[in-house]
Amino acid sequence: MIGRSFLAALALAGAASAATAQQTGERPFCADRPGKGTPTCILDVGRWQAEVGLVDGARQSDAGSRLESEAWGDLFLRYGLTPLTELQFGLTTWTREAVTDKTTGNRDVVDGVSDLQIGFRHSLANPDGSGVSIALAGFITAPTGSRDLRADGFEGGVVVPISLPLNDDWGLSLSPGVDIVADSDGDGRHAAYTMVAGIGRGFGPWALGAEIWISRDDDPIEPTTQSTFDLTAVWSPPAMPDAQLDFGLNFGLNDDSPDVEFGVGVARRF
């Protein structure tokens, strides 16, 4: 769980930079949270950004079992390496998954730290995310997590995020991607494909969005397709242009997807 002292440090450390961001010609504040889509924006050279999922939870149920999961301290760090490229690091400090057998009442619980993710994003057009903006993003996940949660070896993927202005108020975003992930039996690798399409609009200090997420996992043991309809809300404090508080609520569209997911988080640029 993220302590109060850590959150206070986030606020204090970013206060000075927030006051001068617009005056120095920096790019607009832009976070990866809270949607599943990948933005096209790149951080200014030498700037850091911390994005923290304070709490995330999901619930999925079928005739025989119920899966409940939660995560605390989903940390995502970004660093502006060049005018067109940023580095990224991701780690969830604590996650918990519980599966309940509805017939017997037996409950299996695993918890611990997630795997470490290292990635990058490189702009192909408009690194500030304005206008028609395109980027290339990639990541590698190292099996560093707790024993019952870590992946079977290294995994990775590539995403090509695209953002398009529809008019002065509305924007469209697309995030097609492909991952190479471990087979469910731990023997071999296979491809998984994702597509996220979203629209969004700002209302003063608020930005509201909606997304459709589709993921096809071609696991040779049991291929699955998941799909969700996601709603997001972001509040940017007028006095703190380098920060946001965000909320997400997702609804499963088929039996292979979580019935409902929710999340609350913050982001701060330094």
PDB file of C-alpha atoms in Angstrom:
ATOM      1  CA  MET A   1       0.000   0.000   0.000  1.00  0.00           C
ATOM      2  CA  ILE A   2       1.240   3.485  -0.770  1.00  0.00           C
ATOM      3  CA  GLY A   3       1.905   5.411   2.448  1.00  0.00           C
ATOM      4  CA  ARG A   4       0.729   8.942   3.152  1.00  0.00           C
ATOM      5  CA  SER A   5       4.329  10.158   3.315  1.00  0.00           C
ATOM      6  CA  PHE A   6       4.975   8.958  -0.244  1.00  0.00           C
ATOM      7  CA  LEU A   7       1.904  10.758  -1.579  1.00  0.00           C
ATOM      8  CA  ALA A   8       2.895  13.908   0.274  1.00  0.00           C
ATOM      9  CA  ALA A   9       6.354  13.717  -1.277  1.00  0.00           C
ATOM     10  CA  LEU A  10       4.792  13.423  -4.719  1.00  0.00           C
ATOM     11  CA  ALA A  11       2.776  16.572  -4.173  1.00  0.00           C
ATOM     12  CA  LEU A  12       5.620  18.640  -2.720  1.00  0.00           C
ATOM     13  CA  ALA A  13       8.219  17.557  -5.255  1.00  0.00           C
ATOM     14  CA  GLY A  14       6.044  18.533  -8.182  1.00  0.00           C
ATOM     15  CA  ALA A  15       4.756  21.847  -6.844  1.00  0.00           C
ATOM     16  CA  ALA A  16       7.708  23.950  -8.031  1.00  0.00           C
ATOM     17  CA  SER A  17       7.735  22.496 -11.540  1.00  0.00           C
ATOM     18  CA  ALA A  18       3.964  22.892 -11.889  1.00  0.00           C
ATOM     19  CA  ALA A  19       4.198  26.650 -11.391  1.00  0.00           C
ATOM     20  CA  THR A  20       6.638  27.128 -14.264  1.00  0.00           C
ATOM     21  CA  ALA A  21       5.666  24.393 -16.739  1.00  0.00           C
ATOM     22  CA  GLN A  22       3.649  26.580 -19.087  1.00  0.00           C
ATOM     23  CA  GLN A  23       6.114  29.452 -18.878  1.00  0.00           C
ATOM     24  CA  THR A  24       9.024  27.289 -20.054  1.00  0.00           C
ATOM     25  CA  GLY A  25       7.244  26.049 -23.181  1.00  0.00           C
ATOM     26  CA  GLU A  26       6.939  22.459 -21.969  1.00  0.00           C
ATOM     27  CA  ARG A  27       4.552  20.006 -23.529  1.00  0.00           C
ATOM     28  CA  PRO A  28       1.081  19.654 -22.013  1.00  0.00           C
ATOM     29  CA  PHE A  29       0.744  17.242 -19.122  1.00  0.00           C
ATOM     30  CA  CYS A  30      -0.216  13.786 -20.423  1.00  0.00           C
ATOM     31  CA  ALA A  31      -0.535  10.517 -18.484  1.00  0.00           C
ATOM     32  CA  ASP A  32      -0.943   6.876 -19.475  1.00  0.00           C
ATOM     33  CA  ARG A  33      -3.586   6.440 -16.779  1.00  0.00           C
ATOM     34  CA  PRO A  34      -6.390   5.562 -16.402  1.00  0.00           C
ATOM     35  CA  GLY A  35      -7.456   3.837 -19.663  1.00  0.00           C
ATOM     36  CA  LYS A  36      -6.101   0.697 -21.314  1.00  0.00           C
ATOM     37  CA  GLY A  37      -5.094   2.633 -24.435  1.00  0.00           C
ATOM     38  CA  THR A  38      -1.546   3.936 -24.943  1.00  0.00           C
ATOM     39  CA  PRO A  39      -1.125   7.697 -25.473  1.00  0.00           C
ATOM     40  CA  THR A  40       1.193   9.135 -28.128  1.00  0.00           C
ATOM     41  CA  CYS A  41       2.755  11.888 -25.988  1.00  0.00           C
ATOM     42  CA  ILE A  42       6.441  11.963 -25.023  1.00  0.00           C
ATOM     43  CA  LEU A  43       7.881  13.597 -21.908  1.00  0.00           C
ATOM     44  CA  ASP A  44      10.221  16.556 -22.276  1.00  0.00           C
ATOM     45  CA  VAL A  45      13.927  15.715 -22.051  1.00  0.00           C
ATOM     46  CA  GLY A  46      15.066  15.206 -18.470  1.00  0.00           C
ATOM     47  CA  ARG A  47      11.598  15.157 -16.929  1.00  0.00           C
ATOM     48  CA  TRP A  48      10.218  12.334 -14.802  1.00  0.00           C
ATOM     49  CA  GLN A  49       6.606  11.336 -14.342  1.00  0.00           C
ATOM     50  CA  ALA A  50       5.222   8.995 -11.665  1.00  0.00           C
ATOM     51  CA  GLU A  51       1.825   7.367 -12.193  1.00  0.00           C
ATOM     52  CA  VAL A  52       0.420   5.342  -9.300  1.00  0.00           C
ATOM     53  CA  GLY A  53      -2.615   3.105  -9.148  1.00  0.00           C
ATOM     54  CA  LEU A  54      -3.672   3.608  -5.534  1.00  0.00           C
ATOM     55  CA  VAL A  55      -6.115   0.701  -5.677  1.00  0.00           C
ATOM     56  CA  ASP A  56      -7.370  -1.493  -8.518  1.00  0.00           C
ATOM     57  CA  GLY A  57      -9.818  -4.362  -8.275  1.00  0.00           C
ATOM     58  CA  ALA A  58     -11.640  -6.856 -10.493  1.00  0.00           C
ATOM     59  CA  ARG A  59     -14.266  -9.559 -10.123  1.00  0.00           C
ATOM     60  CA  GLN A  60     -15.175 -12.386 -12.510  1.00  0.00           C
ATOM     61  CA  SER A  61     -17.699 -15.126 -11.856  1.00  0.00           C
ATOM     62  CA  ASP A  62     -19.071 -18.165 -13.698  1.00  0.00           C
ATOM     63  CA  ALA A  63     -21.195 -21.170 -12.760  1.00  0.00           C
ATOM     64  CA  GLY A  64     -18.390 -22.921 -10.878  1.00  0.00           C
ATOM     65  CA  SER A  65     -16.007 -20.328  -9.502  1.00  0.00           C
ATOM     66  CA  ARG A  66     -15.396 -16.699  -8.628  1.00  0.00           C
ATOM     67  CA  LEU A  67     -12.148 -14.815  -9.220  1.00  0.00           C
ATOM     68  CA  GLU A  68     -11.389 -11.663  -7.248  1.00  0.00           C
ATOM     69  CA  SER A  69      -8.212  -9.650  -7.655  1.00  0.00           C
ATOM     70  CA  GLU A  70      -6.840  -6.427  -6.242  1.00  0.00           C
ATOM     71  CA  ALA A  71      -3.642  -4.416  -6.586  1.00  0.00           C
ATOM     72  CA  TRP A  72      -2.134  -1.663  -4.468  1.00  0.00           C
ATOM     73  CA  GLY A  73       0.663   0.630  -5.570  1.00  0.00           C
ATOM     74  CA  ASP A  74       0.714  -0.044  -9.327  1.00  0.00           C
ATOM     75  CA  LEU A  75       3.749   2.151 -10.066  1.00  0.00           C
ATOM     76  CA  PHE A  76       4.617   3.384 -13.578  1.00  0.00           C
ATOM     77  CA  LEU A  77       7.670   5.646 -14.033  1.00  0.00           C
ATOM     78  CA  ARG A  78       8.481   7.583 -17.218  1.00  0.00           C
ATOM     79  CA  TYR A  79      11.609   9.522 -18.157  1.00  0.00           C
ATOM     80  CA  GLY A  80      12.164  11.849 -21.135  1.00  0.00           C
ATOM     81  CA  LEU A  81      15.323  10.548 -22.804  1.00  0.00           C
ATOM     82  CA  THR A  82      15.346  12.563 -26.057  1.00  0.00           C
ATOM     83  CA  PRO A  83      12.878  14.997 -27.673  1.00  0.00           C
ATOM     84  CA  LEU A  84      11.214  11.985 -29.331  1.00  0.00           C
ATOM     85  CA  THR A  85      11.793   9.088 -26.919  1.00  0.00           C
ATOM     86  CA  GLU A  86      10.986   8.228 -23.312  1.00  0.00           C
ATOM     87  CA  LEU A  87      11.898   5.280 -21.097  1.00  0.00           C
ATOM     88  CA  GLN A  88       9.356   3.518 -18.874  1.00  0.00           C
ATOM     89  CA  PHE A  89       9.438   1.251 -15.818  1.00  0.00           C
ATOM     90  CA  GLY A  90       6.461  -0.544 -14.273  1.00  0.00           C
ATOM     91  CA  LEU A  91       5.939  -2.585 -11.096  1.00  0.00           C
ATOM     92  CA  THR A  92       2.979  -3.399  -8.860  1.00  0.00           C
ATOM     93  CA  THR A  93       4.136  -3.428  -5.238  1.00  0.00           C
ATOM     94  CA  TRP A  94       1.389  -5.743  -4.028  1.00  0.00           C
ATOM     95  CA  THR A  95      -1.282  -7.772  -5.799  1.00  0.00           C
ATOM     96  CA  ARG A  96      -3.671 -10.462  -4.597  1.00  0.00           C
ATOM     97  CA  GLU A  97      -5.770 -13.038  -6.447  1.00  0.00           C
ATOM     98  CA  ALA A  98      -8.404 -15.258  -4.835  1.00  0.00           C
ATOM     99  CA  VAL A  99     -10.332 -18.064  -6.556  1.00  0.00           C
ATOM    100  CA  THR A 100     -13.391 -19.461  -4.767  1.00  0.00           C
ATOM    101  CA  ASP A 101     -14.986 -22.786  -5.717  1.00  0.00           C
ATOM    102  CA  LYS A 102     -18.729 -22.152  -5.496  1.00  0.00           C
ATOM    103  CA  THR A 103     -19.506 -25.836  -4.931  1.00  0.00           C
ATOM    104  CA  THR A 104     -17.080 -26.623  -2.112  1.00  0.00           C
ATOM    105  CA  GLY A 105     -16.411 -23.127  -0.813  1.00  0.00           C
ATOM    106  CA  ASN A 106     -12.658 -23.736  -1.040  1.00  0.00           C
ATOM    107  CA  ARG A 107     -10.635 -20.571  -1.557  1.00  0.00           C
ATOM    108  CA  ASP A 108      -7.157 -20.386  -3.079  1.00  0.00           C
ATOM    109  CA  VAL A 109      -5.259 -17.131  -2.530  1.00  0.00           C
ATOM    110  CA  VAL A 110      -1.934 -15.942  -3.959  1.00  0.00           C
ATOM    111  CA  ASP A 111      -0.318 -12.564  -3.353  1.00  0.00           C
ATOM    112  CA  GLY A 112       2.956 -10.730  -3.748  1.00  0.00           C
ATOM    113  CA  VAL A 113       4.922  -8.404  -6.022  1.00  0.00           C
ATOM    114  CA  SER A 114       4.357  -8.302  -9.780  1.00  0.00           C
ATOM    115  CA  ASP A 115       6.937  -8.729 -12.534  1.00  0.00           C
ATOM    116  CA  LEU A 116       9.126  -5.792 -13.573  1.00  0.00           C
ATOM    117  CA  GLN A 117       8.308  -4.150 -16.904  1.00  0.00           C
ATOM    118  CA  ILE A 118      10.791  -2.028 -18.879  1.00  0.00           C
ATOM    119  CA  GLY A 119       9.700  -0.166 -21.990  1.00  0.00           C
ATOM    120  CA  PHE A 120      10.000   2.826 -24.271  1.00  0.00           C
ATOM    121  CA  ARG A 121       7.841   5.083 -26.422  1.00  0.00           C
ATOM    122  CA  HIS A 122       9.134   6.854 -29.553  1.00  0.00           C
ATOM    123  CA  SER A 123       7.183   9.516 -31.388  1.00  0.00           C
ATOM    124  CA  LEU A 124       6.724   9.218 -35.147  1.00  0.00           C
ATOM    125  CA  ALA A 125       4.640  12.408 -35.442  1.00  0.00           C
ATOM    126  CA  ASN A 126       3.794  15.226 -32.990  1.00  0.00           C
ATOM    127  CA  PRO A 127       5.481  14.144 -29.730  1.00  0.00           C
ATOM    128  CA  ASP A 128       3.287  16.504 -27.694  1.00  0.00           C
ATOM    129  CA  GLY A 129       0.220  14.458 -28.681  1.00  0.00           C
ATOM    130  CA  SER A 130      -1.400  17.268 -30.656  1.00  0.00           C
ATOM    131  CA  GLY A 131      -3.057  16.943 -34.055  1.00  0.00           C
ATOM    132  CA  VAL A 132      -2.559  13.632 -35.833  1.00  0.00           C
ATOM    133  CA  SER A 133      -0.031  11.979 -33.519  1.00  0.00           C
ATOM    134  CA  ILE A 134       1.611   8.548 -33.918  1.00  0.00           C
ATOM    135  CA  ALA A 135       4.134   6.681 -31.782  1.00  0.00           C
ATOM    136  CA  LEU A 136       5.821   3.310 -31.434  1.00  0.00           C
ATOM    137  CA  ALA A 137       5.922   1.691 -27.997  1.00  0.00           C
ATOM    138  CA  GLY A 138       7.554  -1.521 -26.831  1.00  0.00           C
ATOM    139  CA  PHE A 139       8.123  -3.328 -23.551  1.00  0.00           C
ATOM    140  CA  ILE A 140       9.765  -6.376 -21.991  1.00  0.00           C
ATOM    141  CA  THR A 141       8.488  -8.030 -18.810  1.00  0.00           C
ATOM    142  CA  ALA A 142      11.087  -9.786 -16.645  1.00  0.00           C
ATOM    143  CA  PRO A 143       9.928 -12.678 -14.402  1.00  0.00           C
ATOM    144  CA  THR A 144      10.958 -10.985 -11.160  1.00  0.00           C
ATOM    145  CA  GLY A 145       7.658 -11.237  -9.277  1.00  0.00           C
ATOM    146  CA  SER A 146       6.543 -13.470  -6.447  1.00  0.00           C
ATOM    147  CA  ARG A 147       6.674 -17.209  -7.145  1.00  0.00           C
ATOM    148  CA  ASP A 148       2.941 -17.751  -7.699  1.00  0.00           C
ATOM    149  CA  LEU A 149       2.503 -14.594  -9.795  1.00  0.00           C
ATOM    150  CA  ARG A 150       5.545 -14.348 -12.052  1.00  0.00           C
ATOM    151  CA  ALA A 151       5.434 -15.206 -15.746  1.00  0.00           C
ATOM    152  CA  ASP A 152       7.226 -18.272 -17.125  1.00  0.00           C
ATOM    153  CA  GLY A 153      10.164 -16.402 -18.623  1.00  0.00           C
ATOM    154  CA  PHE A 154      10.512 -13.078 -20.395  1.00  0.00           C
ATOM    155  CA  GLU A 155       7.533 -11.643 -22.295  1.00  0.00           C
ATOM    156  CA  GLY A 156       7.175  -8.547 -24.453  1.00  0.00           C
ATOM    157  CA  GLY A 157       5.101  -6.593 -26.924  1.00  0.00           C
ATOM    158  CA  VAL A 158       4.777  -3.704 -29.353  1.00  0.00           C
ATOM    159  CA  VAL A 159       2.006  -1.068 -29.603  1.00  0.00           C
ATOM    160  CA  VAL A 160       1.432   1.602 -32.263  1.00  0.00           C
ATOM    161  CA  PRO A 161      -0.696   4.303 -30.577  1.00  0.00           C
ATOM    162  CA  ILE A 162      -2.500   6.817 -32.807  1.00  0.00           C
ATOM    163  CA  SER A 163      -4.493   9.894 -31.806  1.00  0.00           C
ATOM    164  CA  LEU A 164      -6.760  11.875 -34.109  1.00  0.00           C
ATOM    165  CA  PRO A 165      -8.695  15.084 -33.391  1.00  0.00           C
ATOM    166  CA  LEU A 166     -12.337  14.739 -34.459  1.00  0.00           C
ATOM    167  CA  ASN A 167     -13.132  18.425 -33.876  1.00  0.00           C
ATOM    168  CA  ASP A 168     -12.248  21.162 -31.402  1.00  0.00           C
ATOM    169  CA  ASP A 169     -13.769  19.180 -28.520  1.00  0.00           C
ATOM    170  CA  TRP A 170     -13.510  15.442 -29.247  1.00  0.00           C
ATOM    171  CA  GLY A 171     -10.528  13.172 -29.899  1.00  0.00           C
ATOM    172  CA  LEU A 172     -10.170   9.580 -31.108  1.00  0.00           C
ATOM    173  CA  SER A 173      -7.393   7.232 -29.990  1.00  0.00           C
ATOM    174  CA  LEU A 174      -6.370   3.802 -31.318  1.00  0.00           C
ATOM    175  CA  SER A 175      -3.855   1.379 -29.761  1.00  0.00           C
ATOM    176  CA  PRO A 176      -3.275  -1.776 -31.826  1.00  0.00           C
ATOM    177  CA  GLY A 177      -0.657  -4.111 -30.372  1.00  0.00           C
ATOM    178  CA  VAL A 178       0.833  -7.595 -30.364  1.00  0.00           C
ATOM    179  CA  ASP A 179       2.472  -9.426 -27.437  1.00  0.00           C
ATOM    180  CA  ILE A 180       4.569 -12.574 -27.141  1.00  0.00           C
ATOM    181  CA  VAL A 181       3.533 -14.366 -23.942  1.00  0.00           C
ATOM    182  CA  ALA A 182       4.145 -17.695 -22.232  1.00  0.00           C
ATOM    183  CA  ASP A 183       1.866 -20.670 -22.869  1.00  0.00           C
ATOM    184  CA  SER A 184      -0.414 -21.486 -19.950  1.00  0.00           C
ATOM    185  CA  ASP A 185       1.433 -24.789 -19.407  1.00  0.00           C
ATOM    186  CA  GLY A 186       4.778 -22.948 -19.221  1.00  0.00           C
ATOM    187  CA  ASP A 187       6.154 -24.703 -22.299  1.00  0.00           C
ATOM    188  CA  GLY A 188       6.679 -22.328 -25.221  1.00  0.00           C
ATOM    189  CA  ARG A 189       5.434 -18.913 -26.359  1.00  0.00           C
ATOM    190  CA  HIS A 190       2.502 -17.639 -28.410  1.00  0.00           C
ATOM    191  CA  ALA A 191       1.059 -14.375 -29.709  1.00  0.00           C
ATOM    192  CA  ALA A 192      -1.670 -12.246 -28.174  1.00  0.00           C
ATOM    193  CA  TYR A 193      -3.307  -9.335 -29.991  1.00  0.00           C
ATOM    194  CA  THR A 194      -5.005  -6.242 -28.592  1.00  0.00           C
ATOM    195  CA  MET A 195      -6.942  -3.268 -29.885  1.00  0.00           C
ATOM    196  CA  VAL A 196      -8.162  -0.308 -27.870  1.00  0.00           C
ATOM    197  CA  ALA A 197     -10.370   2.361 -29.437  1.00  0.00           C
ATOM    198  CA  GLY A 198     -11.434   5.352 -27.390  1.00  0.00           C
ATOM    199  CA  ILE A 199     -12.981   8.795 -27.546  1.00  0.00           C
ATOM    200  CA  GLY A 200     -12.592  11.599 -25.071  1.00  0.00           C
ATOM    201  CA  ARG A 201     -13.380  15.210 -24.356  1.00  0.00           C
ATOM    202  CA  GLY A 202     -12.440  17.842 -21.814  1.00  0.00           C
ATOM    203  CA  PHE A 203     -14.863  19.720 -19.563  1.00  0.00           C
ATOM    204  CA  GLY A 204     -12.853  22.395 -17.789  1.00  0.00           C
ATOM    205  CA  PRO A 205     -10.569  20.642 -15.264  1.00  0.00           C
ATOM    206  CA  TRP A 206     -12.218  17.304 -16.099  1.00  0.00           C
ATOM    207  CA  ALA A 207     -11.564  14.945 -19.010  1.00  0.00           C
ATOM    208  CA  LEU A 208     -14.040  12.121 -19.671  1.00  0.00           C
ATOM    209  CA  GLY A 209     -13.484   9.158 -21.946  1.00  0.00           C
ATOM    210  CA  ALA A 210     -14.873   5.824 -23.130  1.00  0.00           C
ATOM    211  CA  GLU A 211     -12.996   2.884 -24.624  1.00  0.00           C
ATOM    212  CA  ILE A 212     -13.601  -0.520 -26.170  1.00  0.00           C
ATOM    213  CA  TRP A 213     -10.834  -3.022 -25.383  1.00  0.00           C
ATOM    214  CA  ILE A 214     -10.466  -6.344 -27.243  1.00  0.00           C
ATOM    215  CA  SER A 215      -7.730  -8.912 -26.581  1.00  0.00           C
ATOM    216  CA  ARG A 216      -7.190 -12.212 -28.395  1.00  0.00           C
ATOM    217  CA  ASP A 217      -4.843 -14.694 -26.693  1.00  0.00           C
ATOM    218  CA  ASP A 218      -3.853 -17.582 -28.969  1.00  0.00           C
ATOM    219  CA  ASP A 219      -2.764 -19.890 -26.165  1.00  0.00           C
ATOM    220  CA  PRO A 220      -2.454 -23.397 -27.709  1.00  0.00           C
ATOM    221  CA  ILE A 221      -3.961 -24.907 -24.558  1.00  0.00           C
ATOM    222  CA  GLU A 222      -7.048 -22.679 -24.367  1.00  0.00           C
ATOM    223  CA  PRO A 223      -7.342 -19.626 -26.659  1.00  0.00           C
ATOM    224  CA  THR A 224      -9.512 -16.821 -25.295  1.00  0.00           C
ATOM    225  CA  THR A 225     -10.952 -13.503 -26.411  1.00  0.00           C
ATOM    226  CA  GLN A 226     -11.674 -10.792 -23.858  1.00  0.00           C
ATOM    227  CA  SER A 227     -13.525  -7.529 -24.350  1.00  0.00           C
ATOM    228  CA  THR A 228     -14.545  -4.692 -22.044  1.00  0.00           C
ATOM    229  CA  PHE A 229     -16.300  -1.339 -22.202  1.00  0.00           C
ATOM    230  CA  ASP A 230     -14.356   1.166 -20.131  1.00  0.00           C
ATOM    231  CA  LEU A 231     -15.239   4.572 -18.698  1.00  0.00           C
ATOM    232  CA  THR A 232     -12.587   7.002 -17.458  1.00  0.00           C
ATOM    233  CA  ALA A 233     -12.577  10.328 -15.642  1.00  0.00           C
ATOM    234  CA  VAL A 234      -9.574  12.562 -14.971  1.00  0.00           C
ATOM    235  CA  TRP A 235      -9.464  15.648 -12.750  1.00  0.00           C
ATOM    236  CA  SER A 236      -6.564  18.078 -13.184  1.00  0.00           C
ATOM    237  CA  PRO A 237      -6.374  20.558 -10.277  1.00  0.00           C
ATOM    238  CA  PRO A 238      -6.311  24.103 -11.744  1.00  0.00           C
ATOM    239  CA  ALA A 239      -3.515  25.092  -9.350  1.00  0.00           C
ATOM    240  CA  MET A 240      -1.451  21.967 -10.190  1.00  0.00           C
ATOM    241  CA  PRO A 241      -1.158  21.607 -13.988  1.00  0.00           C
ATOM    242  CA  ASP A 242       1.454  18.847 -13.585  1.00  0.00           C
ATOM    243  CA  ALA A 243      -0.846  16.477 -11.701  1.00  0.00           C
ATOM    244  CA  GLN A 244      -4.080  14.517 -11.998  1.00  0.00           C
ATOM    245  CA  LEU A 245      -6.459  12.318 -10.033  1.00  0.00           C
ATOM    246  CA  ASP A 246      -8.148   9.632 -12.126  1.00  0.00           C
ATOM    247  CA  PHE A 247     -10.889   7.029 -11.970  1.00  0.00           C
ATOM    248  CA  GLY A 248     -11.708   4.032 -14.160  1.00  0.00           C
ATOM    249  CA  LEU A 249     -14.686   1.664 -14.343  1.00  0.00           C
ATOM    250  CA  ASN A 250     -14.727  -1.279 -16.771  1.00  0.00           C
ATOM    251  CA  PHE A 251     -17.519  -3.696 -17.695  1.00  0.00           C
ATOM    252  CA  GLY A 252     -16.977  -7.124 -19.255  1.00  0.00           C
ATOM    253  CA  LEU A 253     -18.618  -7.755 -22.620  1.00  0.00           C
ATOM    254  CA  ASN A 254     -18.208 -11.555 -22.717  1.00  0.00           C
ATOM    255  CA  ASP A 255     -17.790 -14.519 -20.372  1.00  0.00           C
ATOM    256  CA  ASP A 256     -13.987 -14.593 -20.640  1.00  0.00           C
ATOM    257  CA  SER A 257     -13.674 -11.014 -19.340  1.00  0.00           C
ATOM    258  CA  PRO A 258     -13.873  -9.688 -15.772  1.00  0.00           C
ATOM    259  CA  ASP A 259     -17.461  -8.766 -14.915  1.00  0.00           C
ATOM    260  CA  VAL A 260     -16.370  -5.444 -13.466  1.00  0.00           C
ATOM    261  CA  GLU A 261     -13.080  -3.642 -12.805  1.00  0.00           C
ATOM    262  CA  PHE A 262     -12.370  -0.372 -11.042  1.00  0.00           C
ATOM    263  CA  GLY A 263      -9.347   1.765 -10.292  1.00  0.00           C
ATOM    264  CA  VAL A 264      -8.291   5.026  -8.644  1.00  0.00           C
ATOM    265  CA  GLY A 265      -4.907   6.618  -9.190  1.00  0.00           C
ATOM    266  CA  VAL A 266      -2.749   9.723  -9.376  1.00  0.00           C
ATOM    267  CA  ALA A 267      -0.047  11.046 -11.682  1.00  0.00           C
ATOM    268  CA  ARG A 268       2.588  13.740 -11.194  1.00  0.00           C
ATOM    269  CA  ARG A 269       5.264  15.207 -13.487  1.00  0.00           C
ATOM    270  CA  PHE A 270       8.572  16.319 -11.966  1.00  0.00           C
TER     271      PHE A 270
END
